[in-house]
PDB file of C-alpha atoms in Angstrom:
ATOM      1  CA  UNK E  22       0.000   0.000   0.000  1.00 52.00           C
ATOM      2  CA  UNK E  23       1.584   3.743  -1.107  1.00 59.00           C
ATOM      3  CA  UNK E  24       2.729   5.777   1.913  1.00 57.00           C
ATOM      4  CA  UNK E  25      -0.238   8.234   0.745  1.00 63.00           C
ATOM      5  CA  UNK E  26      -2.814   5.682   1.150  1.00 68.00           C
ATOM      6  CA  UNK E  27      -1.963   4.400   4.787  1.00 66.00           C
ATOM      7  CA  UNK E  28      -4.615   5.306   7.688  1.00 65.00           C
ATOM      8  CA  UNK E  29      -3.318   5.061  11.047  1.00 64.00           C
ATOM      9  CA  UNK E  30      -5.229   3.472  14.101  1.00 66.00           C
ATOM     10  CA  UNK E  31      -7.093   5.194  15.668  1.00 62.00           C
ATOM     11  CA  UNK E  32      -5.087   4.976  18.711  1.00 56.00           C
ATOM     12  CA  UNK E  33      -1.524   5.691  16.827  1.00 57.00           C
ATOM     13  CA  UNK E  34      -3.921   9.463  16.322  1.00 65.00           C
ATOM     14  CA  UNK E  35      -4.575  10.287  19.421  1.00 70.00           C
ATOM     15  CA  UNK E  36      -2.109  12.713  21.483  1.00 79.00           C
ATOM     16  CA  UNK E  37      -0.242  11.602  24.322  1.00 81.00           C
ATOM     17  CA  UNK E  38      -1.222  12.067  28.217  1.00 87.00           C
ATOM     18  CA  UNK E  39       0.405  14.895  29.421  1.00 90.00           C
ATOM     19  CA  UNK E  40       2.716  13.901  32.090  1.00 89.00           C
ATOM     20  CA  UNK E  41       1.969  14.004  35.515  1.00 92.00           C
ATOM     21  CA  UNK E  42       3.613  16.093  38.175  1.00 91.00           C
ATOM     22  CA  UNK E  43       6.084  13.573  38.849  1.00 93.00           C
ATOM     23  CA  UNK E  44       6.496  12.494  35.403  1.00 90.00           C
ATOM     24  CA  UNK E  45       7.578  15.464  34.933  1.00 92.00           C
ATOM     25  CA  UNK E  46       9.688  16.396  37.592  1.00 93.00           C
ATOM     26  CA  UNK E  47      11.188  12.401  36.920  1.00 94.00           C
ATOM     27  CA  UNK E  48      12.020  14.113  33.328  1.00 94.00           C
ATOM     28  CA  UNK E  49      13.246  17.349  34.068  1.00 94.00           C
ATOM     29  CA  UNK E  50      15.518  15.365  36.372  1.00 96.00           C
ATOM     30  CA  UNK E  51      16.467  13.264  33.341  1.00 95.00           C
ATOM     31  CA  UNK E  52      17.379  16.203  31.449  1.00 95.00           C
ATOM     32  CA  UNK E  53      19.618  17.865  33.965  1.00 95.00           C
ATOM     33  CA  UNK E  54      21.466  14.411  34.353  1.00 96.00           C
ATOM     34  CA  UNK E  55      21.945  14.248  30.580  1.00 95.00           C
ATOM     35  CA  UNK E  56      23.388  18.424  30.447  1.00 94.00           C
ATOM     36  CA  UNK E  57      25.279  17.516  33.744  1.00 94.00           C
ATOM     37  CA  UNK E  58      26.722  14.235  31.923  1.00 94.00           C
ATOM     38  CA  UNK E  59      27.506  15.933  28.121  1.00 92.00           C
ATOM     39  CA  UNK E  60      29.198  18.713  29.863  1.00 91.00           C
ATOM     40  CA  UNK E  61      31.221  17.095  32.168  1.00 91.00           C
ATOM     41  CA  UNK E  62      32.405  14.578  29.016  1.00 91.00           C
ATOM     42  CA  UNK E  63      33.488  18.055  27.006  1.00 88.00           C
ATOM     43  CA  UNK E  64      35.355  19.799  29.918  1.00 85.00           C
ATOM     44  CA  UNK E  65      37.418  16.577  30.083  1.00 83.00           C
ATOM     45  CA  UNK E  66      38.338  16.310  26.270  1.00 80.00           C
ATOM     46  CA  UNK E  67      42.238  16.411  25.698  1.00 76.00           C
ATOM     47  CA  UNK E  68      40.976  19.677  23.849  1.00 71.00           C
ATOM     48  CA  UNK E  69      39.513  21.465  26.443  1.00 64.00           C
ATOM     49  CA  UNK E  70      42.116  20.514  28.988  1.00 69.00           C
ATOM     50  CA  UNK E  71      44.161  21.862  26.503  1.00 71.00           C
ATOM     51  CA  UNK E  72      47.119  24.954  27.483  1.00 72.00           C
ATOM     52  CA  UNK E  73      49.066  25.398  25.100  1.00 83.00           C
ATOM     53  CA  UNK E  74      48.255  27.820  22.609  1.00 91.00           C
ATOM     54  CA  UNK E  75      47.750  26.944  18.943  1.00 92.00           C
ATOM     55  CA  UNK E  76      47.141  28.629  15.745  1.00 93.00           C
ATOM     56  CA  UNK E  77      42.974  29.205  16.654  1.00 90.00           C
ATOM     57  CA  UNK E  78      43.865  31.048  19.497  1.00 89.00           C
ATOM     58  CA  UNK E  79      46.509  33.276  17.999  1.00 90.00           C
ATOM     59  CA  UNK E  80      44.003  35.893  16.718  1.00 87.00           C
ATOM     60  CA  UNK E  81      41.925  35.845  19.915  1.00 85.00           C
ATOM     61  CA  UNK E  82      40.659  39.428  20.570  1.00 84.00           C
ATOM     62  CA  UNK E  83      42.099  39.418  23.977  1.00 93.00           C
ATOM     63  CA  UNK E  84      46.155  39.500  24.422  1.00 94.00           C
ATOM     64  CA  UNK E  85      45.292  38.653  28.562  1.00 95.00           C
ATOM     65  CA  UNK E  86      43.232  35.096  27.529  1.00 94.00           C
ATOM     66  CA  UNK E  87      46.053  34.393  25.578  1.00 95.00           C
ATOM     67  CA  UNK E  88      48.736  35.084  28.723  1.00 95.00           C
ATOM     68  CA  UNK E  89      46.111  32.946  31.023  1.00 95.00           C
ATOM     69  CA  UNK E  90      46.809  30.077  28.542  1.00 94.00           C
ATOM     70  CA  UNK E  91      50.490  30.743  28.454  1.00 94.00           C
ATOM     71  CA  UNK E  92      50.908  30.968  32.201  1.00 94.00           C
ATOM     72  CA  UNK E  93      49.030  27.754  32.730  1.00 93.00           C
ATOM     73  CA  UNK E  94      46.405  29.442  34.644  1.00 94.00           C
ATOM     74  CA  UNK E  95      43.088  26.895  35.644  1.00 93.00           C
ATOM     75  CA  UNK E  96      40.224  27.862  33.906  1.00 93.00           C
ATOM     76  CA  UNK E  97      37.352  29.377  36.544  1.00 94.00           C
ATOM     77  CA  UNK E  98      34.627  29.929  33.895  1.00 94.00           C
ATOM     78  CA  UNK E  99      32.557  26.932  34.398  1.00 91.00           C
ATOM     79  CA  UNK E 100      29.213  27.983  32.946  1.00 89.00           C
ATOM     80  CA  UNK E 101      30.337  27.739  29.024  1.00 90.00           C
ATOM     81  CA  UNK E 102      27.491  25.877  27.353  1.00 91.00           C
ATOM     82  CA  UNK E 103      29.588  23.015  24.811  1.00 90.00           C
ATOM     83  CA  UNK E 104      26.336  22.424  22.449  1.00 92.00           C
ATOM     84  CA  UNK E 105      27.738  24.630  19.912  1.00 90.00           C
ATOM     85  CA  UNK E 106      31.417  23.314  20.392  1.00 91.00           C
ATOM     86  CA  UNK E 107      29.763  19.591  20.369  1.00 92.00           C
ATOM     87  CA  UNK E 108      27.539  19.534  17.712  1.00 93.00           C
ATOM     88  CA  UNK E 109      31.178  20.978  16.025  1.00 94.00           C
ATOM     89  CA  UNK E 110      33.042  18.639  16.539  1.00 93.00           C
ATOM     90  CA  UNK E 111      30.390  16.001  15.172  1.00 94.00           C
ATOM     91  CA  UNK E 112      30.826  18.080  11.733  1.00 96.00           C
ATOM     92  CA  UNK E 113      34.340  17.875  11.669  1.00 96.00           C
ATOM     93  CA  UNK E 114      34.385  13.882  12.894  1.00 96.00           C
ATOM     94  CA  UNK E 115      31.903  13.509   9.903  1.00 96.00           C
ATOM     95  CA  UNK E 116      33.895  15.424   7.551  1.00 97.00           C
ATOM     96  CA  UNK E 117      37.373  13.471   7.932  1.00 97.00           C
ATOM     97  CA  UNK E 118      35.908  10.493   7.881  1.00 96.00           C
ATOM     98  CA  UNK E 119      34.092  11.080   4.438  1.00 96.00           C
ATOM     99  CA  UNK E 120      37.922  12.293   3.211  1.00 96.00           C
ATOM    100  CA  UNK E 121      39.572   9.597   4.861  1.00 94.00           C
ATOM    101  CA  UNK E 122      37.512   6.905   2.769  1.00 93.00           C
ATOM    102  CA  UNK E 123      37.519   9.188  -0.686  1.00 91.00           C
ATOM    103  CA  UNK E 124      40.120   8.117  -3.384  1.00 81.00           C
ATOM    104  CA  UNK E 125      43.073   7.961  -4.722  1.00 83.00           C
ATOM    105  CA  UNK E 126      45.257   7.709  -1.769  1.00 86.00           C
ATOM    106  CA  UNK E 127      47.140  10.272  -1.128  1.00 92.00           C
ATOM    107  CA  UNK E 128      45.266  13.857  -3.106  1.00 95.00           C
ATOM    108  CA  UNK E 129      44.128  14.295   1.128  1.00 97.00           C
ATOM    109  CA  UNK E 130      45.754  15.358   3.965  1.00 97.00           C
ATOM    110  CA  UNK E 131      43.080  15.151   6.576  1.00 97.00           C
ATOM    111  CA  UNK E 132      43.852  16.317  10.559  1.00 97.00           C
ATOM    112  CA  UNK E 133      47.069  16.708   9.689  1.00 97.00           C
ATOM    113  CA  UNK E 134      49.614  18.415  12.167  1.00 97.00           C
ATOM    114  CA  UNK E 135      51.673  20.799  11.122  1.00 97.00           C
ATOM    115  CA  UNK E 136      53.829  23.737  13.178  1.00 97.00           C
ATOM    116  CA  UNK E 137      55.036  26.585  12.611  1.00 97.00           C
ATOM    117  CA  UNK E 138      57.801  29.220  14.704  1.00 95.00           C
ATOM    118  CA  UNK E 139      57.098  26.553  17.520  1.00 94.00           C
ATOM    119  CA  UNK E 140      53.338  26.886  16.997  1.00 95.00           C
ATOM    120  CA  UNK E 141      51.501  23.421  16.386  1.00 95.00           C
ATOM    121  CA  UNK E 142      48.181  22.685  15.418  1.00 95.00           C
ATOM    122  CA  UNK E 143      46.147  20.117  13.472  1.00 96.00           C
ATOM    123  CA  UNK E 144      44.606  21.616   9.860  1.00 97.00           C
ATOM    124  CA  UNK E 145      41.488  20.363   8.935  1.00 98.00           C
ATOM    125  CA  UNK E 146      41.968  19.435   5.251  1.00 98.00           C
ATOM    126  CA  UNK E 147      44.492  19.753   2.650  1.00 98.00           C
ATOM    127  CA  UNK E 148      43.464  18.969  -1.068  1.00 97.00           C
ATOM    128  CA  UNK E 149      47.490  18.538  -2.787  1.00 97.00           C
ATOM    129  CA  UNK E 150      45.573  18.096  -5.734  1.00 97.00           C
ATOM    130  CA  UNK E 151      43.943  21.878  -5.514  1.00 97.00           C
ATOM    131  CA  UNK E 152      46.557  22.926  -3.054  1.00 98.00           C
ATOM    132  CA  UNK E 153      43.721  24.348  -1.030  1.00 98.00           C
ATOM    133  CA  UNK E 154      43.614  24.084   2.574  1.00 98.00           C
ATOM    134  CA  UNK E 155      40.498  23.753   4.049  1.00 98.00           C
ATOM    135  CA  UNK E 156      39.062  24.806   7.792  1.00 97.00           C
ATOM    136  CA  UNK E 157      35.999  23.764   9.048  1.00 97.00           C
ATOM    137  CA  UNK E 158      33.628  25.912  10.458  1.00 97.00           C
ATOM    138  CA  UNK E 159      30.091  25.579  11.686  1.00 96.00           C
ATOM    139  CA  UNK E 160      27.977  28.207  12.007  1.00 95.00           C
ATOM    140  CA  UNK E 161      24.260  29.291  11.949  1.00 95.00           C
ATOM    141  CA  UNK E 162      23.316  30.403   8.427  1.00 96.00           C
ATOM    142  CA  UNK E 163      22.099  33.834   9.583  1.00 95.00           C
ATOM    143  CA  UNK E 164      25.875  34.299  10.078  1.00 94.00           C
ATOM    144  CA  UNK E 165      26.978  32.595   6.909  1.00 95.00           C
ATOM    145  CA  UNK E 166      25.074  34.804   4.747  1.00 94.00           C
ATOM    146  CA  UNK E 167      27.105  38.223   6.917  1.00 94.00           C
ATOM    147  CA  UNK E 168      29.980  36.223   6.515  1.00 93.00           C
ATOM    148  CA  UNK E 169      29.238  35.751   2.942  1.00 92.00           C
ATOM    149  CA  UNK E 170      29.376  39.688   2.604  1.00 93.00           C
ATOM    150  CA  UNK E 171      32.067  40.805   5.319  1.00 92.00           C
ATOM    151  CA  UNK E 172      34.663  37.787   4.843  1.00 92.00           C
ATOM    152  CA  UNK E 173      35.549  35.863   7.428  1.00 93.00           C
ATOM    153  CA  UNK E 174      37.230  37.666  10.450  1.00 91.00           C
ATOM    154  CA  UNK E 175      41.134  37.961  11.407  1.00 90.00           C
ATOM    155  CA  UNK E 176      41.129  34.907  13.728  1.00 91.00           C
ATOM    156  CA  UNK E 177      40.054  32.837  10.909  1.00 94.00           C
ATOM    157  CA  UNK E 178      42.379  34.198   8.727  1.00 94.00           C
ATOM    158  CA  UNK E 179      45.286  33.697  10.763  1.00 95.00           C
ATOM    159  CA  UNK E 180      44.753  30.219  11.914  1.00 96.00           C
ATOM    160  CA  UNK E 181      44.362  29.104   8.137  1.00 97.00           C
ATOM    161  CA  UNK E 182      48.028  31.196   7.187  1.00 97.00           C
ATOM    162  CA  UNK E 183      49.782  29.359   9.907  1.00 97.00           C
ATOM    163  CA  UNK E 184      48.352  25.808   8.832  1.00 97.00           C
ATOM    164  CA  UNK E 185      49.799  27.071   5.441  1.00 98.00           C
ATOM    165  CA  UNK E 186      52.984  28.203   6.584  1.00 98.00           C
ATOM    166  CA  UNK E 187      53.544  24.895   8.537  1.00 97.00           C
ATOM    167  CA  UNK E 188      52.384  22.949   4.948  1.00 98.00           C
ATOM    168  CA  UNK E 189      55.068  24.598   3.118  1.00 98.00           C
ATOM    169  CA  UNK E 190      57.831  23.848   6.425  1.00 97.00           C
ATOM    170  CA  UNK E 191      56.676  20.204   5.134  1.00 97.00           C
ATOM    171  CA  UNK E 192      57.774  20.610   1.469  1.00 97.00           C
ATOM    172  CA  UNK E 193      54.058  21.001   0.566  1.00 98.00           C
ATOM    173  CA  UNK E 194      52.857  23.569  -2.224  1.00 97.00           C
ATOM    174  CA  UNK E 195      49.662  25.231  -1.102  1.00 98.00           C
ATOM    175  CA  UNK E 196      48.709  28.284  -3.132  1.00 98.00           C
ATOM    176  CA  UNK E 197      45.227  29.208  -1.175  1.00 98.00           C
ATOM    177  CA  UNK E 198      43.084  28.888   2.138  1.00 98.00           C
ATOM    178  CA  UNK E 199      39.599  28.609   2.240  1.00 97.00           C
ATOM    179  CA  UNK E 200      37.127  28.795   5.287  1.00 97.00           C
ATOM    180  CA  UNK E 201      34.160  26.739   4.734  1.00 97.00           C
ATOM    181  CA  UNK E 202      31.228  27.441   6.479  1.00 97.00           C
ATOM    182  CA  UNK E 203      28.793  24.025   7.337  1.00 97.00           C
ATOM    183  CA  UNK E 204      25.499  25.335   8.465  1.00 96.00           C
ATOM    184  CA  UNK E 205      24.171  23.938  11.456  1.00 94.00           C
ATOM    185  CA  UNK E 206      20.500  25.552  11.474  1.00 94.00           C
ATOM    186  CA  UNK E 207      20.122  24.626   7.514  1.00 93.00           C
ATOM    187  CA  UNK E 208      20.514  22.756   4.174  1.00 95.00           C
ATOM    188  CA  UNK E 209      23.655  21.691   2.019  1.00 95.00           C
ATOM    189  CA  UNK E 210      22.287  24.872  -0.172  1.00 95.00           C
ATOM    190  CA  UNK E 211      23.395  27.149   2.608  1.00 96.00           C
ATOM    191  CA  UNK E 212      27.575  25.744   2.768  1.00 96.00           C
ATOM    192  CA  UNK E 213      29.570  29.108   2.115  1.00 97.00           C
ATOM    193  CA  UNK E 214      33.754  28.967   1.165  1.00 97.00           C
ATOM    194  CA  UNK E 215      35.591  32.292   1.430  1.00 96.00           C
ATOM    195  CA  UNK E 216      38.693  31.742  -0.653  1.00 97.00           C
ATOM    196  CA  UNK E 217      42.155  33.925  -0.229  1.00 96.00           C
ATOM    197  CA  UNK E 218      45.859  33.069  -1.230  1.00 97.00           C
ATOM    198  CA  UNK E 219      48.332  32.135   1.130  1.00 96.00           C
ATOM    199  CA  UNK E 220      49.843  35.227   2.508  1.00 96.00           C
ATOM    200  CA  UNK E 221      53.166  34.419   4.732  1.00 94.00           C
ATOM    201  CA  UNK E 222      52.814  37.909   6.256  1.00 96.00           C
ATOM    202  CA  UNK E 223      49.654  37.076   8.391  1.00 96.00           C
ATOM    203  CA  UNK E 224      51.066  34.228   9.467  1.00 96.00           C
ATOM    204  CA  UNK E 225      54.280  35.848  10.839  1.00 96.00           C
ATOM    205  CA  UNK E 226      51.993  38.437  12.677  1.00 95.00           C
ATOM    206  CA  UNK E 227      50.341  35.984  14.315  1.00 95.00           C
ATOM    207  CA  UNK E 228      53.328  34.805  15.419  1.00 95.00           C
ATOM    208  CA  UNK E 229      54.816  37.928  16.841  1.00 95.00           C
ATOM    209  CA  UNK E 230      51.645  38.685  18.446  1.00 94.00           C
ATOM    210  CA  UNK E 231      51.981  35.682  20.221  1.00 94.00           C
ATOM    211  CA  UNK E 232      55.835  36.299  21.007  1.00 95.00           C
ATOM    212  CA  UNK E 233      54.808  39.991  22.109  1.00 94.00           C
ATOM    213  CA  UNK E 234      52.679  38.503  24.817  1.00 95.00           C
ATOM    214  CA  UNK E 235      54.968  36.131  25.681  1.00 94.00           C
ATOM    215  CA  UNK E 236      57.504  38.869  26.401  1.00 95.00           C
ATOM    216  CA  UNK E 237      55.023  41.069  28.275  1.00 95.00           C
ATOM    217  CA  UNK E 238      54.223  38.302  30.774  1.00 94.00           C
ATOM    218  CA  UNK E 239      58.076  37.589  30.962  1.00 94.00           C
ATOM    219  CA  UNK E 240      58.408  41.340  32.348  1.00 94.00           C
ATOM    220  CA  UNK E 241      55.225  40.948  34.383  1.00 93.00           C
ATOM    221  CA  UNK E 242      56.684  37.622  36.036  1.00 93.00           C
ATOM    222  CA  UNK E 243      54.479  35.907  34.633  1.00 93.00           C
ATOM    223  CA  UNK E 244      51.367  37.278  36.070  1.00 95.00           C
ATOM    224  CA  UNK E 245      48.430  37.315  33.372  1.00 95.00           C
ATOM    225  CA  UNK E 246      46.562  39.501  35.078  1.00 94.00           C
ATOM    226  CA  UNK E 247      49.459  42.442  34.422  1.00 94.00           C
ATOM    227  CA  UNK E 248      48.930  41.888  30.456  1.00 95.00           C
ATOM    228  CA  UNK E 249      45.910  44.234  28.904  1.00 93.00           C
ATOM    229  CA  UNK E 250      43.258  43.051  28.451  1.00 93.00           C
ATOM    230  CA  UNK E 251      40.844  43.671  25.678  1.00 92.00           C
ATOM    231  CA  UNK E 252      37.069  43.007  26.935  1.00 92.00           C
ATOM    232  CA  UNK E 253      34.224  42.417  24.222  1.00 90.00           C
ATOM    233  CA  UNK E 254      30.706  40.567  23.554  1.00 90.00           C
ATOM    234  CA  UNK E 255      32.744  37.722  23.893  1.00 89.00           C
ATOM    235  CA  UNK E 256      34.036  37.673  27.144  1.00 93.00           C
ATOM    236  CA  UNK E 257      31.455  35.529  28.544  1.00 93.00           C
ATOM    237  CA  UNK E 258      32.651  32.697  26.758  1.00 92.00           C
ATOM    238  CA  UNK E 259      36.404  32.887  27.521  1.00 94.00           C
ATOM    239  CA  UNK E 260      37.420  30.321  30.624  1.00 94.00           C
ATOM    240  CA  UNK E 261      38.887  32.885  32.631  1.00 96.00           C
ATOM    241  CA  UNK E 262      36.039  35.361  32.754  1.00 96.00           C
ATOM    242  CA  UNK E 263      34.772  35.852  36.381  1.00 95.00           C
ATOM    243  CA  UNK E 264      31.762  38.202  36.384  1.00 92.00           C
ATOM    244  CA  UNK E 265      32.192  41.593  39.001  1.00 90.00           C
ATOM    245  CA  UNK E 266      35.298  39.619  39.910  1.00 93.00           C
ATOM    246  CA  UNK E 267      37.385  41.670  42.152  1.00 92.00           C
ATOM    247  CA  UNK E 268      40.223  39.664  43.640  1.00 93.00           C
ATOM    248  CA  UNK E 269      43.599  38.446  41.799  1.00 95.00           C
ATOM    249  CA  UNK E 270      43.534  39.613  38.286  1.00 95.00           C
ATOM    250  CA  UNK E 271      46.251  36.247  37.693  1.00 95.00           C
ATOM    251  CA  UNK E 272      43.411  34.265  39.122  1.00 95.00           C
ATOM    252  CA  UNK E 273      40.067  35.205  37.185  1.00 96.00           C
ATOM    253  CA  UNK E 274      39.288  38.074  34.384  1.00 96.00           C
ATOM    254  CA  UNK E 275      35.869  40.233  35.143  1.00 95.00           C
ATOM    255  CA  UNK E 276      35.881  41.426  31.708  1.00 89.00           C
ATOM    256  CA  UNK E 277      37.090  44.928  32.699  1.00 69.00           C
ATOM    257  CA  UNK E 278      40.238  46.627  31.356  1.00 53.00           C
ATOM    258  CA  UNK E 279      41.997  46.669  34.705  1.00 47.00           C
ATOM    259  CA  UNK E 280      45.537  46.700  34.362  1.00 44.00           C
TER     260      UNK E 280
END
């Protein structure tokens, strides 16, 4: 019988009870075991326990996140939601694995390390064939299509010229980057690459950034809390922000410029 000519039951129509009071409260306790479970798995990924600092946090807006990571300060920002970083990762698992099984052997470089002026990191994709690198990013397609119009910004840019530089360190020939945007809120229709050619000068910038606040904490004795800081919309979200935080600035962050 065609799909179109199926009737349900009865009974298969009919909505479901709505739970009772301790149905529910059994399933909101459910819930909070599951969020309690997920995030405690993602805090303890090699990634997130992660301190030294690697070519996606060389453009970071603040220099003072970057001299927490350097100083091997713990992280006190607890309340960072991983859905976005999970659901992330699942893209990028999928991703390699569909490259990993493509053909011939060989045209792929897929999570490949690479490193650069003491800077390591693990690329996303290299096509030899192309000679385009490739970075995944996820991202909801309200901010593909402004990407699609502004370009992606300076962190991006700088992780992908660093992968590049540490390519050609390996006797490989890339002659562009690309940032491709997977959406996570939409269709295949909605995937977005910026392209740009390899440019050796952004990724010796990043660099020096990164040796400038290396040399500022050096001075400061390696207290984090004497680099600048450089709050934004994005401070929430960094693991050393501590809200109205008023004790020791090589502790916690409170998103203030407080030198």
């Amino acid at each position: 019988m065609s799909p179109e000519l199926f009737v349900p039951p009865a009974a298969a129509q009919s909505p479901l009870p709505k739970p009772t009071a301790a149905e529910a409260l059994e399933g909101e306790s459910l819930a909070a075991w599951v969020r309690e479970t997920v995030w405690t798995a993602e805090a303890d990924r090699p990634r997130s326990r992660q301190r030294a600092v690697g070519p996606s946090e060389l453009g970071l807006a603040c220099s003072r996140e970057i001299a927490y990571k350097l100083a091997g300060t713990d992280p006190v920002n607890h309340g960072i939601d991983p859905m976005r970083s999970l659901v992330g990762q699942a893209v990028h698992g999928h991703l390699a694995e569909t490259f990993r099984q493509l053909r011939p052997v060989g045209r792929y470089l897929v999570e490949h390390p690479v490193s650069y002026e003491g800077v390591a990191g693990t690329l996303d994709l290299y096509d030899r064939r192309t000679r385009t690198l490739i970075d995944w990013k996820t991202s909801r397609t309200a901010k593909i299509r402004r990407t699609a119009v502004d370009g992606p910004p300076r962190h991006y840019r700088w992780q992908s010229q660093v992968y590049a530089a540490g390519l050609l360190a390996q006797g490989e020939t890339p002659t562009r980057c690309a940032v491709v945007y997977i959406p996570t809120d939409g269709e295949l229709a909605d995937v977005m690459a910026w392209i740009y050619p390899i440019n050796a000068d952004e990724a010796d910038d990043a660099v020096a950034r990164l040796t400038a606040v290396r040399e500022r904490l050096d001075i400061v004795s390696n207290n984090p809390g004497a680099v600048d800081a450089q709050p934004s919309r994005l401070c929430p979200w960094c693991p050393y922000h501590r809200p109205e935080w008023t004790g020791d600035l090589a502790v916690a962050c409170p998103g203030e410029d407080k030198k």
